[in-house]
Short mmCIF file of C-alpha atoms in Angstrom, two decimals:
data_model
loop_
_atom_site.label_atom_id
_atom_site.label_comp_id
_atom_site.label_asym_id
_atom_site.label_seq_id
_atom_site.Cartn_x
_atom_site.Cartn_y
_atom_site.Cartn_z
CA UNK A 1430 -26.72 43.55 -30.60
CA UNK A 1431 -25.69 40.17 -32.36
CA UNK A 1432 -22.16 41.59 -33.35
CA UNK A 1433 -21.67 41.95 -29.74
CA UNK A 1434 -22.53 38.74 -28.29
CA UNK A 1435 -19.38 36.90 -29.52
CA UNK A 1436 -17.24 39.72 -27.81
CA UNK A 1437 -19.09 39.43 -24.79
CA UNK A 1438 -18.74 35.48 -24.60
CA UNK A 1439 -14.96 36.04 -25.25
CA UNK A 1440 -14.30 38.27 -22.39
CA UNK A 1441 -16.54 35.78 -20.18
CA UNK A 1442 -14.71 32.73 -21.24
CA UNK A 1443 -11.75 34.29 -20.52
CA UNK A 1444 -12.72 35.47 -17.02
CA UNK A 1445 -13.90 32.29 -15.68
CA UNK A 1446 -11.30 30.06 -13.96
CA UNK A 1447 -9.99 27.05 -15.73
CA UNK A 1448 -10.38 23.41 -14.16
CA UNK A 1449 -7.97 20.36 -14.87
CA UNK A 1450 -7.97 16.91 -13.66
CA UNK A 1451 -4.13 17.35 -13.52
CA UNK A 1452 -1.16 18.49 -15.30
CA UNK A 1453 2.19 16.89 -16.19
CA UNK A 1454 5.55 18.01 -16.77
CA UNK A 1455 7.92 15.35 -15.55
CA UNK A 1456 5.37 15.04 -12.51
CA UNK A 1457 1.79 15.78 -11.78
CA UNK A 1458 0.72 19.40 -10.65
CA UNK A 1459 1.77 20.06 -7.17
CA UNK A 1460 -1.95 21.01 -6.29
CA UNK A 1461 -3.12 17.85 -4.86
CA UNK A 1462 -6.50 18.76 -3.25
CA UNK A 1463 -8.50 16.55 -5.62
CA UNK A 1464 -6.04 13.93 -4.33
CA UNK A 1465 -6.67 14.64 -0.99
CA UNK A 1466 -10.08 13.67 -1.01
CA UNK A 1467 -11.29 10.16 -0.68
CA UNK A 1468 -10.43 8.06 -3.91
CA UNK A 1469 -12.46 4.60 -4.05
CA UNK A 1470 -9.15 2.81 -3.23
CA UNK A 1471 -8.92 5.09 -0.09
CA UNK A 1472 -7.10 8.03 0.92
CA UNK A 1473 -3.88 9.05 1.96
CA UNK A 1474 -2.89 7.76 5.44
CA UNK A 1475 -1.58 9.47 8.64
CA UNK A 1476 1.74 7.92 9.51
CA UNK A 1477 0.83 8.18 13.29
CA UNK A 1478 -1.92 5.64 12.56
CA UNK A 1479 0.23 3.04 10.51
CA UNK A 1480 -1.22 -0.53 11.80
CA UNK A 1481 1.46 -2.64 9.99
CA UNK A 1482 4.06 -2.27 7.06
CA UNK A 1483 4.42 -4.19 4.00
CA UNK A 1484 7.33 -4.62 1.84
CA UNK A 1485 7.06 -4.35 -1.83
CA UNK A 1486 9.79 -5.43 -4.07
CA UNK A 1487 10.10 -4.50 -7.85
CA UNK A 1488 12.42 -6.39 -10.28
CA UNK A 1489 12.74 -7.97 -13.37
CA UNK A 1490 13.41 -11.56 -14.54
CA UNK A 1491 16.16 -12.86 -16.87
CA UNK A 1492 13.37 -13.76 -19.18
CA UNK A 1493 12.29 -10.21 -19.57
CA UNK A 1494 9.44 -10.24 -17.23
CA UNK A 1495 8.52 -7.57 -14.51
CA UNK A 1496 7.17 -8.30 -11.35
CA UNK A 1497 5.96 -7.14 -7.91
CA UNK A 1498 6.90 -9.48 -4.65
CA UNK A 1499 4.42 -9.96 -3.21
CA UNK A 1500 1.87 -10.29 -6.61
CA UNK A 1501 -1.03 -10.01 -4.41
CA UNK A 1502 -2.05 -8.15 -1.18
CA UNK A 1503 -5.01 -8.63 1.31
CA UNK A 1504 -6.05 -6.00 3.91
CA UNK A 1505 -8.82 -5.04 6.06
CA UNK A 1506 -10.87 -2.06 5.49
CA UNK A 1507 -9.73 0.88 7.87
CA UNK A 1508 -6.03 -0.17 8.08
CA UNK A 1509 -3.44 2.12 7.36
CA UNK A 1510 -0.65 0.40 5.65
CA UNK A 1511 2.98 1.65 5.18
CA UNK A 1512 4.13 0.42 1.84
CA UNK A 1513 7.92 0.10 1.75
CA UNK A 1514 8.82 -0.16 -1.95
CA UNK A 1515 11.98 -1.31 -2.97
CA UNK A 1516 13.27 -1.37 -6.47
CA UNK A 1517 15.64 -4.10 -6.75
CA UNK A 1518 15.86 -3.94 -10.55
CA UNK A 1519 18.02 -2.69 -13.19
CA UNK A 1520 15.16 -0.34 -14.52
CA UNK A 1521 13.03 2.54 -13.21
CA UNK A 1522 9.71 1.17 -11.82
CA UNK A 1523 6.72 2.87 -9.84
CA UNK A 1524 4.38 1.57 -7.32
CA UNK A 1525 0.53 2.97 -8.00
CA UNK A 1526 -2.52 2.28 -6.00
CA UNK A 1527 -5.94 2.90 -7.86
CA UNK A 1528 -8.67 1.11 -8.92
CA UNK A 1529 -7.95 -1.29 -12.05
CA UNK A 1530 -10.30 1.06 -14.27
CA UNK A 1531 -8.21 4.19 -13.07
CA UNK A 1532 -4.95 2.42 -13.43
CA UNK A 1533 -6.25 1.53 -17.24
CA UNK A 1534 -7.03 5.31 -17.99
CA UNK A 1535 -3.96 6.46 -16.49
CA UNK A 1536 -1.65 3.95 -18.44
CA UNK A 1537 -3.30 4.96 -21.51
CA UNK A 1538 -2.49 8.76 -20.98
CA UNK A 1539 0.98 7.65 -20.00
CA UNK A 1540 1.23 5.63 -23.35
CA UNK A 1541 1.25 8.90 -24.93
CA UNK A 1542 3.70 11.02 -23.48
CA UNK A 1543 6.33 10.22 -20.77
CA UNK A 1544 4.92 11.25 -17.38
CA UNK A 1545 6.13 10.81 -13.97
CA UNK A 1546 3.75 10.48 -10.98
CA UNK A 1547 3.97 12.63 -8.14
CA UNK A 1548 1.03 11.82 -6.00
CA UNK A 1549 0.38 10.29 -2.36
CA UNK A 1550 -0.89 7.20 -4.01
CA UNK A 1551 2.33 6.35 -5.81
CA UNK A 1552 5.81 6.29 -5.85
CA UNK A 1553 8.41 6.28 -8.70
CA UNK A 1554 11.90 5.14 -8.28
CA UNK A 1555 15.30 4.48 -9.57
CA UNK A 1556 16.93 1.25 -9.82
CA UNK A 1557 18.34 0.36 -6.05
CA UNK A 1558 16.09 3.25 -4.65
CA UNK A 1559 13.41 2.47 -1.69
CA UNK A 1560 10.39 4.72 -1.05
CA UNK A 1561 7.16 4.34 0.57
CA UNK A 1562 3.32 5.18 -0.01
CA UNK A 1563 1.27 5.39 3.47
CA UNK A 1564 -2.24 4.67 2.45
CA UNK A 1565 -5.46 4.09 4.21
CA UNK A 1566 -8.06 1.46 2.89
CA UNK A 1567 -11.65 2.76 3.45
CA UNK A 1568 -13.75 0.87 1.30
CA UNK A 1569 -14.02 -2.71 0.57
CA UNK A 1570 -13.39 -4.35 -3.11
CA UNK A 1571 -10.56 -5.50 -5.18
CA UNK A 1572 -8.05 -2.84 -6.40
CA UNK A 1573 -4.80 -2.96 -8.11
CA UNK A 1574 -1.12 -1.77 -7.58
CA UNK A 1575 0.87 -1.43 -10.89
CA UNK A 1576 3.79 -0.03 -12.69
CA UNK A 1577 2.37 2.28 -15.16
CA UNK A 1578 5.45 3.29 -16.97
CA UNK A 1579 5.01 2.23 -20.92
CA UNK A 1580 5.51 -1.56 -21.41
CA UNK A 1581 6.02 -2.49 -17.46
CA UNK A 1582 2.14 -3.36 -16.86
CA UNK A 1583 1.99 -5.22 -20.08
CA UNK A 1584 5.04 -7.23 -18.98
CA UNK A 1585 3.59 -8.33 -15.86
CA UNK A 1586 4.16 -5.57 -13.24
CA UNK A 1587 0.45 -5.50 -11.39
CA UNK A 1588 -1.47 -7.21 -8.80
CA UNK A 1589 -4.58 -7.33 -6.53
CA UNK A 1590 -5.23 -5.63 -3.23
CA UNK A 1591 -8.32 -7.16 -1.71
CA UNK A 1592 -10.02 -5.30 1.04
CA UNK A 1593 -12.36 -7.25 3.29
CA UNK A 1594 -14.30 -6.18 6.29
CA UNK A 1595 -12.56 -5.97 9.42
CA UNK A 1596 -13.15 -8.84 11.59
CA UNK A 1597 -15.34 -8.40 14.36
CA UNK A 1598 -13.49 -7.97 17.79
CA UNK A 1599 -15.55 -10.92 19.19
CA UNK A 1600 -14.13 -13.19 16.54
CA UNK A 1601 -10.72 -12.66 17.29
CA UNK A 1602 -9.21 -14.75 19.99
CA UNK A 1603 -6.29 -13.41 21.89
CA UNK A 1604 -3.81 -15.14 23.33
CA UNK A 1605 -1.63 -13.93 26.49
CA UNK A 1606 2.00 -13.88 26.44
CA UNK A 1607 5.25 -12.22 27.91
CA UNK A 1608 7.87 -11.02 25.30
CA UNK A 1609 11.10 -12.83 26.26
CA UNK A 1610 13.49 -11.43 23.31
CA UNK A 1611 13.41 -8.97 20.47
CA UNK A 1612 15.32 -8.98 17.29
CA UNK A 1613 14.34 -6.17 15.50
CA UNK A 1614 16.76 -6.57 12.63
CA UNK A 1615 15.41 -9.96 12.03
CA UNK A 1616 11.59 -9.20 12.40
CA UNK A 1617 11.57 -11.85 15.30
CA UNK A 1618 10.01 -11.66 18.81
CA UNK A 1619 10.28 -14.56 21.09
CA UNK A 1620 7.05 -14.93 23.40
CA UNK A 1621 6.09 -17.05 26.36
CA UNK A 1622 2.73 -17.60 25.66
CA UNK A 1623 -0.72 -19.29 26.40
CA UNK A 1624 -2.32 -22.01 24.32
CA UNK A 1625 -2.98 -20.79 20.69
CA UNK A 1626 -6.07 -22.57 20.07
CA UNK A 1627 -6.87 -21.65 16.80
CA UNK A 1628 -3.52 -23.16 15.68
CA UNK A 1629 -4.02 -26.28 17.92
CA UNK A 1630 -0.79 -25.20 19.79
CA UNK A 1631 -0.21 -25.64 23.54
CA UNK A 1632 1.31 -23.19 25.92
CA UNK A 1633 5.27 -22.61 25.12
CA UNK A 1634 7.83 -20.48 24.09
CA UNK A 1635 8.40 -19.75 20.51
CA UNK A 1636 9.84 -17.27 18.13
CA UNK A 1637 7.24 -15.27 15.93
CA UNK A 1638 7.64 -12.95 13.02
CA UNK A 1639 6.09 -9.43 13.16
CA UNK A 1640 6.37 -6.40 11.11
CA UNK A 1641 8.43 -3.18 11.80
CA UNK A 1642 5.37 -1.29 13.04
CA UNK A 1643 4.51 -3.82 15.72
CA UNK A 1644 8.02 -4.41 16.86
CA UNK A 1645 8.27 -0.77 17.46
CA UNK A 1646 5.54 -1.15 19.90
CA UNK A 1647 7.25 -4.00 21.91
CA UNK A 1648 9.73 -4.06 24.91
CA UNK A 1649 11.36 -7.00 26.67
CA UNK A 1650 9.41 -8.44 29.53
CA UNK A 1651 6.16 -6.81 28.15
CA UNK A 1652 2.86 -8.48 28.99
CA UNK A 1653 0.55 -8.80 25.67
CA UNK A 1654 -2.44 -10.04 24.16
CA UNK A 1655 -1.82 -11.20 20.52
CA UNK A 1656 -3.15 -13.09 17.72
CA UNK A 1657 -1.04 -15.29 16.04
CA UNK A 1658 -1.33 -17.04 12.27
CA UNK A 1659 0.89 -18.62 9.68
CA UNK A 1660 2.03 -16.04 6.86
CA UNK A 1661 3.76 -17.48 4.12
CA UNK A 1662 4.50 -20.67 6.59
CA UNK A 1663 5.67 -18.66 9.28
CA UNK A 1664 4.25 -17.99 12.44
CA UNK A 1665 3.30 -14.56 12.67
CA UNK A 1666 1.86 -12.03 15.49
CA UNK A 1667 -0.82 -10.29 13.11
CA UNK A 1668 -2.63 -8.24 15.99
CA UNK A 1669 -1.51 -7.10 19.43
CA UNK A 1670 -3.04 -5.20 22.32
#
């Protein structure tokens, strides 16, 4: 009986299915069932439920550094973001969303062999190319976006994503207004509005910045309720209903 055991074990081992975290051969395994499940950083987003668009540019500097613009991001739990990623550099780069621990582990694996990501939380782009990642942030915490091509992370290509609890509706003060003019190409909208109490501004007609997804839901003459704030020094519509 002892002589039969090794052959029986071998037969059983060969008959069992093999499980792996993923494979690489110029790209990840095309079966993304594991990725479809929620990650700590969130999950793939529904394009129909995008709440706003964020442009992320990848480039290099003359002194050899590599970086993203912006270098940090703030989002709210539950937001679905369309990241429009532009490679404005002279080298191939990638944009990968994950925990810092997850990126560190993947970066270590990539250092051993040239692997190209093909997952919904990432996009890899040749110089001059543009791509997108649509992502829903379902957990609070501090996460990371990074380029994991060997040497790029070390040259500065990484940044933080801070995900906070969504502000309670009762804490949001909406202002009434009427859209007078839309300049979609410039990302601007002119609004005849009531007092902006939070910004200590009286009722007037002003030009605001707004992202692509928000402008797509606007029309001239439309009556709206909105929230405005200063984003990078520019008056910006950040919420609308």
